[in-house]
Amino acid sequence: MSKAPSADFTLPPAAPALSPRQVGLILFALTLGGFAIGTGEFAGMGLMPNMVASLGVTEPQVGHLISAYALGVVVGAPLLAILGAGWKRKTLLLSLIGFYALGNLASALGPTYGSLLLFRFIAGLPHGAYFGVAALTAVAISPPHQRGRAVSLVMLGLTLAILAGNPLATWAAQVVDWRWIYVAVAVISVVTAVLLAVWLPVQANGPKANPLAELRAFNRTPVWQALGIGAIGFAGMFTVFSYLAPTMLDVTGVSAGWIPLGLAGFGLGGVIGNFAGGWLFDRYGLRSVWVVLAWAVVALLLFPMMAGSLPTILLATVAIGLMGALGPILQSHLMDVAGDAQTLAAASHHAAFNMANALGPWLGGMAITAGYGWTSTGYVGAATAVVGLMIYAWASRTARTAASVPTAAAACET
């Protein structure tokens, strides 16, 4: 039986030659890549009415495009993390963001719904591995006591994509063809690759990982518990977010011009939650999970009652967007419990969140297709957050048991 990892995550020493300016430039490039990926990931939610009209499909079918991308992340994150474990971080990051550019360019050119399903799946493959390696790089060049902050800065790209990228994409799709949005994502990805090629030094590569050692270290209960919280507990946000556009049109009764503002509400909540999550983890560790999930249950249960008017649905989107605090909390926690599986665990974190991205639209689509209405997504999402709380309770008990074992052993020695 393998030895459990220490609760203290040991970082490789930061490169002494890196000045604060260099660190800032590297973090900016990593965040820009996250912005590109976040915009590509969530664009389909705001583009749903445009894609329905263009492709001649239904809203739940567009939801399947979102799920196809998410499943690509689920498959690609562990696979590419293992295949690239022995690569230098800079080489791996450049390869992953370049792959992402090609996947989104293919999505822009996909002529049919079937081809688009395939290309969205392909585009999702490098997502998780990019964020995993980016998070490890950011942590390696940051002070040890600011791990949560470093991870939250990398994740900031995702939340900025929800706040600004996707509302802009939704607005632009009302002016030009929606396919140009994926072209823009590809262009931003290429710019990210250029900046990383120029700014990311060899010193930031860190130690090479061993694929077999990562696989052995990965199979631990605390790792799977953290992934389970992300995969199920976070699904509630995507359940509502995926069908926000038709909900605003048919329930709130506003014009399509208001949809970008609704999406921006999720983004605003996500930005606040992202920084709050880093702050909470640096102070309270895993205990901060229950605070976020309890908030999520309340916000999601209130969503159906708040969807009837524009001011209240906008407030609801901000409240639900605060669930983004789970991102840096769980990513940082995984670094503590993953031992020698740092790259694989960091990438799998994003696979888990995209499992939530696949699970949310699927469950929400089932409720809508069954005739429960657009606002039923709130109740479905609250149920997934409750399951997340149950997994957290299990994880918390596991952590307490593990902590008591050394204490008991020390008492016996004395």
Short mmCIF file of C-alpha atoms in Angstrom, two decimals:
data_model
loop_
_atom_site.label_atom_id
_atom_site.label_comp_id
_atom_site.label_asym_id
_atom_site.label_seq_id
_atom_site.Cartn_x
_atom_site.Cartn_y
_atom_site.Cartn_z
CA MET A 1 0.00 0.00 0.00
CA SER A 2 1.47 3.33 -1.03
CA LYS A 3 2.22 5.92 1.57
CA ALA A 4 -0.31 8.75 1.77
CA PRO A 5 0.99 12.11 0.68
CA SER A 6 1.84 14.73 3.23
CA ALA A 7 -0.70 17.46 3.85
CA ASP A 8 2.01 19.96 3.00
CA PHE A 9 2.48 20.40 -0.71
CA THR A 10 6.18 20.74 -1.55
CA LEU A 11 6.84 23.05 -4.45
CA PRO A 12 9.84 23.10 -6.73
CA PRO A 13 11.93 26.18 -5.98
CA ALA A 14 10.93 29.24 -7.94
CA ALA A 15 13.44 30.38 -10.52
CA PRO A 16 15.59 33.06 -8.85
CA ALA A 17 16.13 34.88 -12.14
CA LEU A 18 12.43 35.72 -12.51
CA SER A 19 11.61 39.29 -11.62
CA PRO A 20 8.11 40.36 -10.52
CA ARG A 21 7.63 41.81 -14.00
CA GLN A 22 8.51 38.47 -15.63
CA VAL A 23 6.18 36.63 -13.29
CA GLY A 24 3.41 39.08 -14.14
CA LEU A 25 3.95 38.64 -17.89
CA ILE A 26 3.88 34.85 -17.59
CA LEU A 27 0.69 34.95 -15.53
CA PHE A 28 -0.86 37.32 -18.08
CA ALA A 29 -0.06 34.92 -20.93
CA LEU A 30 -1.45 31.95 -18.99
CA THR A 31 -4.58 33.93 -18.15
CA LEU A 32 -5.02 34.97 -21.80
CA GLY A 33 -4.93 31.31 -22.76
CA GLY A 34 -7.57 30.62 -20.13
CA PHE A 35 -9.66 33.44 -21.59
CA ALA A 36 -9.46 31.89 -25.06
CA ILE A 37 -10.38 28.45 -23.74
CA GLY A 38 -13.19 29.81 -21.56
CA THR A 39 -14.68 31.76 -24.46
CA GLY A 40 -14.52 28.69 -26.71
CA GLU A 41 -16.00 26.48 -24.02
CA PHE A 42 -18.99 28.60 -23.09
CA ALA A 43 -19.72 30.31 -26.42
CA GLY A 44 -22.33 27.73 -27.40
CA MET A 45 -24.50 28.73 -24.44
CA GLY A 46 -24.89 32.32 -25.63
CA LEU A 47 -24.94 31.34 -29.31
CA MET A 48 -27.72 28.81 -28.79
CA PRO A 49 -30.49 30.77 -30.59
CA ASN A 50 -28.16 31.52 -33.54
CA MET A 51 -27.03 27.91 -33.84
CA VAL A 52 -30.59 26.63 -33.62
CA ALA A 53 -31.61 28.83 -36.55
CA SER A 54 -28.48 28.11 -38.59
CA LEU A 55 -28.24 24.36 -38.11
CA GLY A 56 -31.97 23.59 -37.97
CA VAL A 57 -31.78 21.80 -34.62
CA THR A 58 -33.40 22.19 -31.19
CA GLU A 59 -32.03 23.86 -28.06
CA PRO A 60 -31.35 20.52 -26.31
CA GLN A 61 -29.39 19.42 -29.41
CA VAL A 62 -27.20 22.50 -29.11
CA GLY A 63 -26.84 21.52 -25.47
CA HIS A 64 -25.38 18.25 -26.78
CA LEU A 65 -22.69 20.28 -28.58
CA ILE A 66 -21.77 21.76 -25.20
CA SER A 67 -21.71 18.28 -23.71
CA ALA A 68 -19.55 16.97 -26.59
CA TYR A 69 -16.91 19.60 -25.81
CA ALA A 70 -17.08 18.77 -22.13
CA LEU A 71 -16.65 15.07 -22.83
CA GLY A 72 -13.61 15.95 -24.92
CA VAL A 73 -12.14 17.60 -21.83
CA VAL A 74 -12.96 14.55 -19.71
CA VAL A 75 -11.19 12.23 -22.17
CA GLY A 76 -8.33 14.54 -23.09
CA ALA A 77 -7.32 15.84 -19.67
CA PRO A 78 -5.96 12.59 -18.19
CA LEU A 79 -4.86 11.19 -21.56
CA LEU A 80 -2.79 14.21 -22.65
CA ALA A 81 -1.49 14.73 -19.11
CA ILE A 82 -0.11 11.18 -19.12
CA LEU A 83 1.27 11.37 -22.66
CA GLY A 84 2.90 14.73 -21.95
CA ALA A 85 4.10 13.96 -18.42
CA GLY A 86 7.72 13.67 -19.55
CA TRP A 87 7.64 16.83 -21.69
CA LYS A 88 8.99 20.19 -20.66
CA ARG A 89 6.17 22.39 -19.40
CA LYS A 90 6.81 25.09 -21.98
CA THR A 91 6.71 22.62 -24.87
CA LEU A 92 3.56 21.02 -23.51
CA LEU A 93 1.79 24.35 -22.98
CA LEU A 94 2.62 25.52 -26.52
CA SER A 95 1.44 22.22 -27.99
CA LEU A 96 -1.81 22.26 -26.04
CA ILE A 97 -2.80 25.84 -26.88
CA GLY A 98 -1.86 25.24 -30.53
CA PHE A 99 -4.05 22.14 -30.57
CA TYR A 100 -6.87 24.22 -29.12
CA ALA A 101 -6.53 26.79 -31.91
CA LEU A 102 -6.85 24.07 -34.54
CA GLY A 103 -9.88 22.51 -32.84
CA ASN A 104 -11.76 25.79 -32.80
CA LEU A 105 -10.83 26.60 -36.39
CA ALA A 106 -12.27 23.21 -37.37
CA SER A 107 -15.43 24.05 -35.40
CA ALA A 108 -15.80 27.25 -37.37
CA LEU A 109 -15.58 25.32 -40.65
CA GLY A 110 -17.79 22.35 -39.68
CA PRO A 111 -20.57 22.25 -42.31
CA THR A 112 -23.11 20.03 -40.51
CA TYR A 113 -24.40 19.37 -37.01
CA GLY A 114 -22.74 15.96 -37.00
CA SER A 115 -19.34 17.34 -37.97
CA LEU A 116 -19.70 20.08 -35.38
CA LEU A 117 -20.33 17.47 -32.68
CA LEU A 118 -17.03 15.81 -33.63
CA PHE A 119 -15.06 19.05 -33.84
CA ARG A 120 -16.34 20.33 -30.50
CA PHE A 121 -15.25 17.05 -28.92
CA ILE A 122 -11.79 17.44 -30.49
CA ALA A 123 -11.55 21.09 -29.38
CA GLY A 124 -12.16 20.02 -25.79
CA LEU A 125 -9.30 17.51 -25.66
CA PRO A 126 -6.45 19.93 -24.68
CA HIS A 127 -8.55 22.03 -22.29
CA GLY A 128 -7.89 20.24 -19.00
CA ALA A 129 -4.22 19.50 -19.60
CA TYR A 130 -3.57 23.16 -20.46
CA PHE A 131 -5.13 24.43 -17.24
CA GLY A 132 -3.43 21.73 -15.19
CA VAL A 133 0.05 22.54 -16.49
CA ALA A 134 -0.69 26.29 -16.35
CA ALA A 135 -1.70 26.00 -12.67
CA LEU A 136 1.46 24.06 -11.81
CA THR A 137 3.57 26.65 -13.63
CA ALA A 138 1.88 29.54 -11.82
CA VAL A 139 2.35 27.86 -8.43
CA ALA A 140 6.01 27.10 -9.17
CA ILE A 141 6.82 30.79 -9.75
CA SER A 142 4.77 32.06 -6.77
CA PRO A 143 5.47 32.12 -2.99
CA PRO A 144 4.32 28.91 -1.23
CA HIS A 145 1.80 30.75 0.97
CA GLN A 146 0.07 32.17 -2.13
CA ARG A 147 -0.81 28.89 -3.85
CA GLY A 148 -4.53 29.65 -3.81
CA ARG A 149 -3.94 33.12 -5.22
CA ALA A 150 -1.69 31.78 -7.99
CA VAL A 151 -4.28 29.20 -9.06
CA SER A 152 -7.06 31.79 -8.93
CA LEU A 153 -5.08 34.06 -11.28
CA VAL A 154 -4.80 31.26 -13.83
CA MET A 155 -8.50 30.50 -13.44
CA LEU A 156 -9.24 34.20 -13.88
CA GLY A 157 -9.14 33.69 -17.63
CA LEU A 158 -12.14 31.41 -17.41
CA THR A 159 -14.17 33.80 -15.31
CA LEU A 160 -13.24 36.78 -17.50
CA ALA A 161 -14.44 34.76 -20.47
CA ILE A 162 -17.84 34.41 -18.81
CA LEU A 163 -17.87 38.07 -17.75
CA ALA A 164 -16.72 39.64 -21.01
CA GLY A 165 -15.75 37.10 -23.67
CA ASN A 166 -19.03 35.29 -23.95
CA PRO A 167 -21.31 38.34 -23.74
CA LEU A 168 -19.19 39.92 -26.50
CA ALA A 169 -19.37 36.70 -28.50
CA THR A 170 -23.15 36.58 -28.08
CA TRP A 171 -23.47 40.20 -29.19
CA ALA A 172 -21.12 39.68 -32.14
CA ALA A 173 -23.08 36.65 -33.31
CA GLN A 174 -26.12 38.90 -33.66
CA VAL A 175 -24.09 41.00 -36.13
CA VAL A 176 -21.96 38.40 -37.94
CA ASP A 177 -22.18 34.64 -38.43
CA TRP A 178 -21.65 32.67 -35.19
CA ARG A 179 -18.81 30.71 -36.84
CA TRP A 180 -16.56 33.78 -36.66
CA ILE A 181 -16.61 33.48 -32.88
CA TYR A 182 -14.65 30.25 -33.05
CA VAL A 183 -12.24 31.86 -35.52
CA ALA A 184 -11.62 34.63 -32.96
CA VAL A 185 -10.98 32.00 -30.26
CA ALA A 186 -8.40 30.36 -32.53
CA VAL A 187 -6.66 33.69 -33.10
CA ILE A 188 -6.44 34.48 -29.36
CA SER A 189 -5.03 30.99 -28.80
CA VAL A 190 -2.29 31.65 -31.35
CA VAL A 191 -1.46 34.97 -29.67
CA THR A 192 -1.17 33.10 -26.35
CA ALA A 193 1.24 30.62 -27.91
CA VAL A 194 3.43 33.47 -29.20
CA LEU A 195 3.52 35.20 -25.81
CA LEU A 196 4.38 31.99 -23.96
CA ALA A 197 7.10 31.22 -26.48
CA VAL A 198 8.67 34.63 -25.79
CA TRP A 199 8.05 35.08 -22.06
CA LEU A 200 8.13 31.61 -20.45
CA PRO A 201 11.75 30.74 -19.59
CA VAL A 202 13.29 27.29 -19.27
CA GLN A 203 13.66 27.81 -15.50
CA ALA A 204 9.88 27.61 -15.09
CA ASN A 205 9.72 24.07 -16.51
CA GLY A 206 9.94 22.31 -13.14
CA PRO A 207 10.87 18.66 -12.68
CA LYS A 208 9.82 16.15 -15.31
CA ALA A 209 7.01 13.85 -14.27
CA ASN A 210 7.01 10.07 -14.60
CA PRO A 211 3.77 8.83 -16.25
CA LEU A 212 3.76 5.49 -14.38
CA ALA A 213 4.51 7.16 -11.04
CA GLU A 214 1.69 9.63 -11.65
CA LEU A 215 -0.77 6.83 -12.40
CA ARG A 216 0.20 4.96 -9.22
CA ALA A 217 -0.04 8.07 -7.04
CA PHE A 218 -3.31 9.20 -8.62
CA ASN A 219 -5.40 6.30 -7.35
CA ARG A 220 -6.10 7.64 -3.86
CA THR A 221 -9.47 8.16 -2.20
CA PRO A 222 -8.95 11.90 -1.40
CA VAL A 223 -8.15 12.57 -5.06
CA TRP A 224 -11.31 10.87 -6.29
CA GLN A 225 -13.38 12.61 -3.63
CA ALA A 226 -12.18 16.05 -4.77
CA LEU A 227 -12.90 15.14 -8.39
CA GLY A 228 -16.36 13.88 -7.41
CA ILE A 229 -17.21 17.17 -5.69
CA GLY A 230 -16.27 19.05 -8.86
CA ALA A 231 -17.96 16.67 -11.30
CA ILE A 232 -21.32 16.56 -9.50
CA GLY A 233 -21.44 19.50 -7.11
CA PHE A 234 -20.56 22.04 -9.79
CA ALA A 235 -23.03 20.68 -12.38
CA GLY A 236 -25.78 22.92 -11.01
CA MET A 237 -24.22 26.06 -12.42
CA PHE A 238 -24.05 24.58 -15.91
CA THR A 239 -27.60 23.28 -15.65
CA VAL A 240 -28.86 26.86 -15.43
CA PHE A 241 -26.14 28.55 -17.49
CA SER A 242 -26.58 26.27 -20.52
CA TYR A 243 -30.24 27.20 -20.97
CA LEU A 244 -30.10 30.81 -19.83
CA ALA A 245 -30.65 32.25 -23.32
CA PRO A 246 -34.00 30.51 -23.99
CA THR A 247 -35.03 31.05 -20.36
CA MET A 248 -34.56 34.81 -20.73
CA LEU A 249 -36.44 34.82 -24.03
CA ASP A 250 -39.39 32.64 -23.03
CA VAL A 251 -39.72 33.10 -19.25
CA THR A 252 -38.28 36.52 -18.48
CA GLY A 253 -39.78 37.83 -21.72
CA VAL A 254 -36.89 40.05 -22.82
CA SER A 255 -35.39 40.52 -26.26
CA ALA A 256 -32.25 38.74 -27.43
CA GLY A 257 -30.25 41.91 -26.82
CA TRP A 258 -30.44 41.30 -23.06
CA ILE A 259 -28.89 37.82 -23.21
CA PRO A 260 -25.26 39.08 -23.13
CA LEU A 261 -26.04 40.93 -19.90
CA GLY A 262 -27.40 37.76 -18.35
CA LEU A 263 -24.26 35.88 -19.33
CA ALA A 264 -22.16 38.71 -17.90
CA GLY A 265 -23.96 38.20 -14.58
CA PHE A 266 -22.52 34.69 -14.38
CA GLY A 267 -19.14 36.15 -15.28
CA LEU A 268 -19.30 38.82 -12.56
CA GLY A 269 -20.22 36.22 -9.98
CA GLY A 270 -17.45 33.98 -11.30
CA VAL A 271 -14.78 36.68 -11.01
CA ILE A 272 -15.81 37.44 -7.42
CA GLY A 273 -16.05 33.75 -6.60
CA ASN A 274 -12.67 33.01 -8.19
CA PHE A 275 -10.81 35.45 -5.95
CA ALA A 276 -12.95 34.48 -2.95
CA GLY A 277 -12.12 30.82 -3.52
CA GLY A 278 -8.37 31.47 -3.50
CA TRP A 279 -8.73 33.56 -0.33
CA LEU A 280 -10.91 30.95 1.39
CA PHE A 281 -8.55 28.09 0.61
CA ASP A 282 -5.45 29.93 1.82
CA ARG A 283 -7.23 30.35 5.17
CA TYR A 284 -9.59 27.41 5.63
CA GLY A 285 -8.50 24.72 3.19
CA LEU A 286 -11.04 22.05 2.27
CA ARG A 287 -13.55 23.36 4.83
CA SER A 288 -14.41 26.21 2.46
CA VAL A 289 -16.11 23.74 0.09
CA TRP A 290 -19.25 23.38 2.21
CA VAL A 291 -19.72 27.17 2.35
CA VAL A 292 -19.73 27.42 -1.45
CA LEU A 293 -22.00 24.42 -1.99
CA ALA A 294 -24.48 25.50 0.68
CA TRP A 295 -24.68 28.91 -1.00
CA ALA A 296 -25.22 27.14 -4.33
CA VAL A 297 -28.15 25.11 -3.05
CA VAL A 298 -29.94 28.25 -1.87
CA ALA A 299 -29.20 30.27 -5.03
CA LEU A 300 -30.30 27.47 -7.37
CA LEU A 301 -33.53 26.84 -5.46
CA LEU A 302 -34.38 30.54 -5.72
CA PHE A 303 -33.64 30.72 -9.46
CA PRO A 304 -37.10 29.59 -10.70
CA MET A 305 -38.74 32.30 -8.59
CA MET A 306 -36.30 34.95 -9.81
CA ALA A 307 -36.47 34.17 -13.53
CA GLY A 308 -39.69 36.10 -14.11
CA SER A 309 -38.22 39.61 -14.25
CA LEU A 310 -35.02 41.07 -15.66
CA PRO A 311 -33.61 42.60 -12.43
CA THR A 312 -34.13 39.43 -10.40
CA ILE A 313 -32.80 37.00 -13.02
CA LEU A 314 -29.67 39.14 -13.38
CA LEU A 315 -29.20 39.02 -9.61
CA ALA A 316 -29.72 35.25 -9.70
CA THR A 317 -27.03 34.78 -12.36
CA VAL A 318 -24.50 36.66 -10.22
CA ALA A 319 -25.43 34.58 -7.17
CA ILE A 320 -25.10 31.28 -9.06
CA GLY A 321 -21.87 32.46 -10.69
CA LEU A 322 -20.29 32.68 -7.23
CA MET A 323 -20.07 28.89 -7.41
CA GLY A 324 -16.87 29.55 -9.37
CA ALA A 325 -15.13 29.73 -5.99
CA LEU A 326 -15.03 25.92 -6.09
CA GLY A 327 -12.44 26.06 -8.90
CA PRO A 328 -9.37 27.37 -7.06
CA ILE A 329 -10.41 25.61 -3.84
CA LEU A 330 -10.50 22.13 -5.36
CA GLN A 331 -7.51 22.74 -7.64
CA SER A 332 -5.39 23.80 -4.66
CA HIS A 333 -6.68 20.92 -2.52
CA LEU A 334 -5.71 18.43 -5.21
CA MET A 335 -2.14 19.71 -5.09
CA ASP A 336 -2.09 18.78 -1.39
CA VAL A 337 -3.47 15.25 -1.75
CA ALA A 338 -2.14 14.16 -5.17
CA GLY A 339 1.43 13.37 -4.07
CA ASP A 340 3.47 12.44 -7.16
CA ALA A 341 0.43 12.76 -9.46
CA GLN A 342 0.57 16.55 -9.68
CA THR A 343 0.21 16.92 -13.47
CA LEU A 344 -2.44 14.22 -13.81
CA ALA A 345 -4.47 15.48 -10.84
CA ALA A 346 -4.29 19.11 -11.96
CA ALA A 347 -5.51 18.18 -15.44
CA SER A 348 -8.18 15.81 -14.10
CA HIS A 349 -9.57 18.65 -11.99
CA HIS A 350 -10.69 20.31 -15.22
CA ALA A 351 -11.94 16.99 -16.54
CA ALA A 352 -14.15 16.79 -13.45
CA PHE A 353 -15.47 20.31 -13.95
CA ASN A 354 -16.24 19.53 -17.55
CA MET A 355 -17.97 16.36 -16.51
CA ALA A 356 -20.15 18.82 -14.62
CA ASN A 357 -20.42 20.82 -17.85
CA ALA A 358 -21.65 17.68 -19.62
CA LEU A 359 -23.87 16.50 -16.78
CA GLY A 360 -25.57 19.86 -16.23
CA PRO A 361 -26.91 20.42 -19.79
CA TRP A 362 -27.88 16.75 -20.05
CA LEU A 363 -29.89 16.71 -16.81
CA GLY A 364 -31.39 20.12 -17.55
CA GLY A 365 -32.30 19.03 -21.08
CA MET A 366 -34.04 15.94 -19.72
CA ALA A 367 -36.16 18.05 -17.38
CA ILE A 368 -37.03 20.51 -20.14
CA THR A 369 -37.85 17.76 -22.65
CA ALA A 370 -40.06 16.10 -20.04
CA GLY A 371 -42.15 19.26 -19.95
CA TYR A 372 -41.07 20.77 -16.63
CA GLY A 373 -40.15 24.10 -18.22
CA TRP A 374 -37.01 26.17 -18.56
CA THR A 375 -36.84 27.12 -14.87
CA SER A 376 -36.74 23.48 -13.76
CA THR A 377 -32.99 23.75 -14.30
CA GLY A 378 -32.72 25.50 -10.94
CA TYR A 379 -34.22 22.58 -9.03
CA VAL A 380 -32.13 20.05 -10.96
CA GLY A 381 -29.00 22.09 -10.24
CA ALA A 382 -29.79 22.32 -6.52
CA ALA A 383 -30.07 18.52 -6.37
CA THR A 384 -26.57 18.12 -7.84
CA ALA A 385 -25.18 20.62 -5.31
CA VAL A 386 -26.71 18.57 -2.47
CA VAL A 387 -24.95 15.46 -3.81
CA GLY A 388 -21.74 17.51 -3.88
CA LEU A 389 -22.24 18.33 -0.20
CA MET A 390 -22.64 14.65 0.56
CA ILE A 391 -19.33 13.86 -1.16
CA TYR A 392 -17.70 16.72 0.77
CA ALA A 393 -18.94 15.23 4.05
CA TRP A 394 -17.32 11.93 3.07
CA ALA A 395 -14.08 13.69 2.09
CA SER A 396 -14.02 15.63 5.36
CA ARG A 397 -14.45 12.43 7.38
CA THR A 398 -11.64 10.78 5.39
CA ALA A 399 -9.34 13.74 6.08
CA ARG A 400 -10.11 13.65 9.82
CA THR A 401 -9.42 9.92 9.94
CA ALA A 402 -6.11 10.32 8.12
CA ALA A 403 -5.08 13.14 10.47
CA SER A 404 -5.90 11.06 13.57
CA VAL A 405 -3.70 8.13 12.52
CA PRO A 406 -0.32 9.91 13.02
CA THR A 407 -1.62 11.37 16.28
CA ALA A 408 -2.56 7.93 17.59
CA ALA A 409 0.78 6.49 16.46
CA ALA A 410 2.67 9.26 18.25
CA ALA A 411 0.68 8.64 21.43
CA CYS A 412 1.59 4.94 21.34
CA GLU A 413 5.29 5.78 20.97
CA THR A 414 5.19 7.97 24.07
#
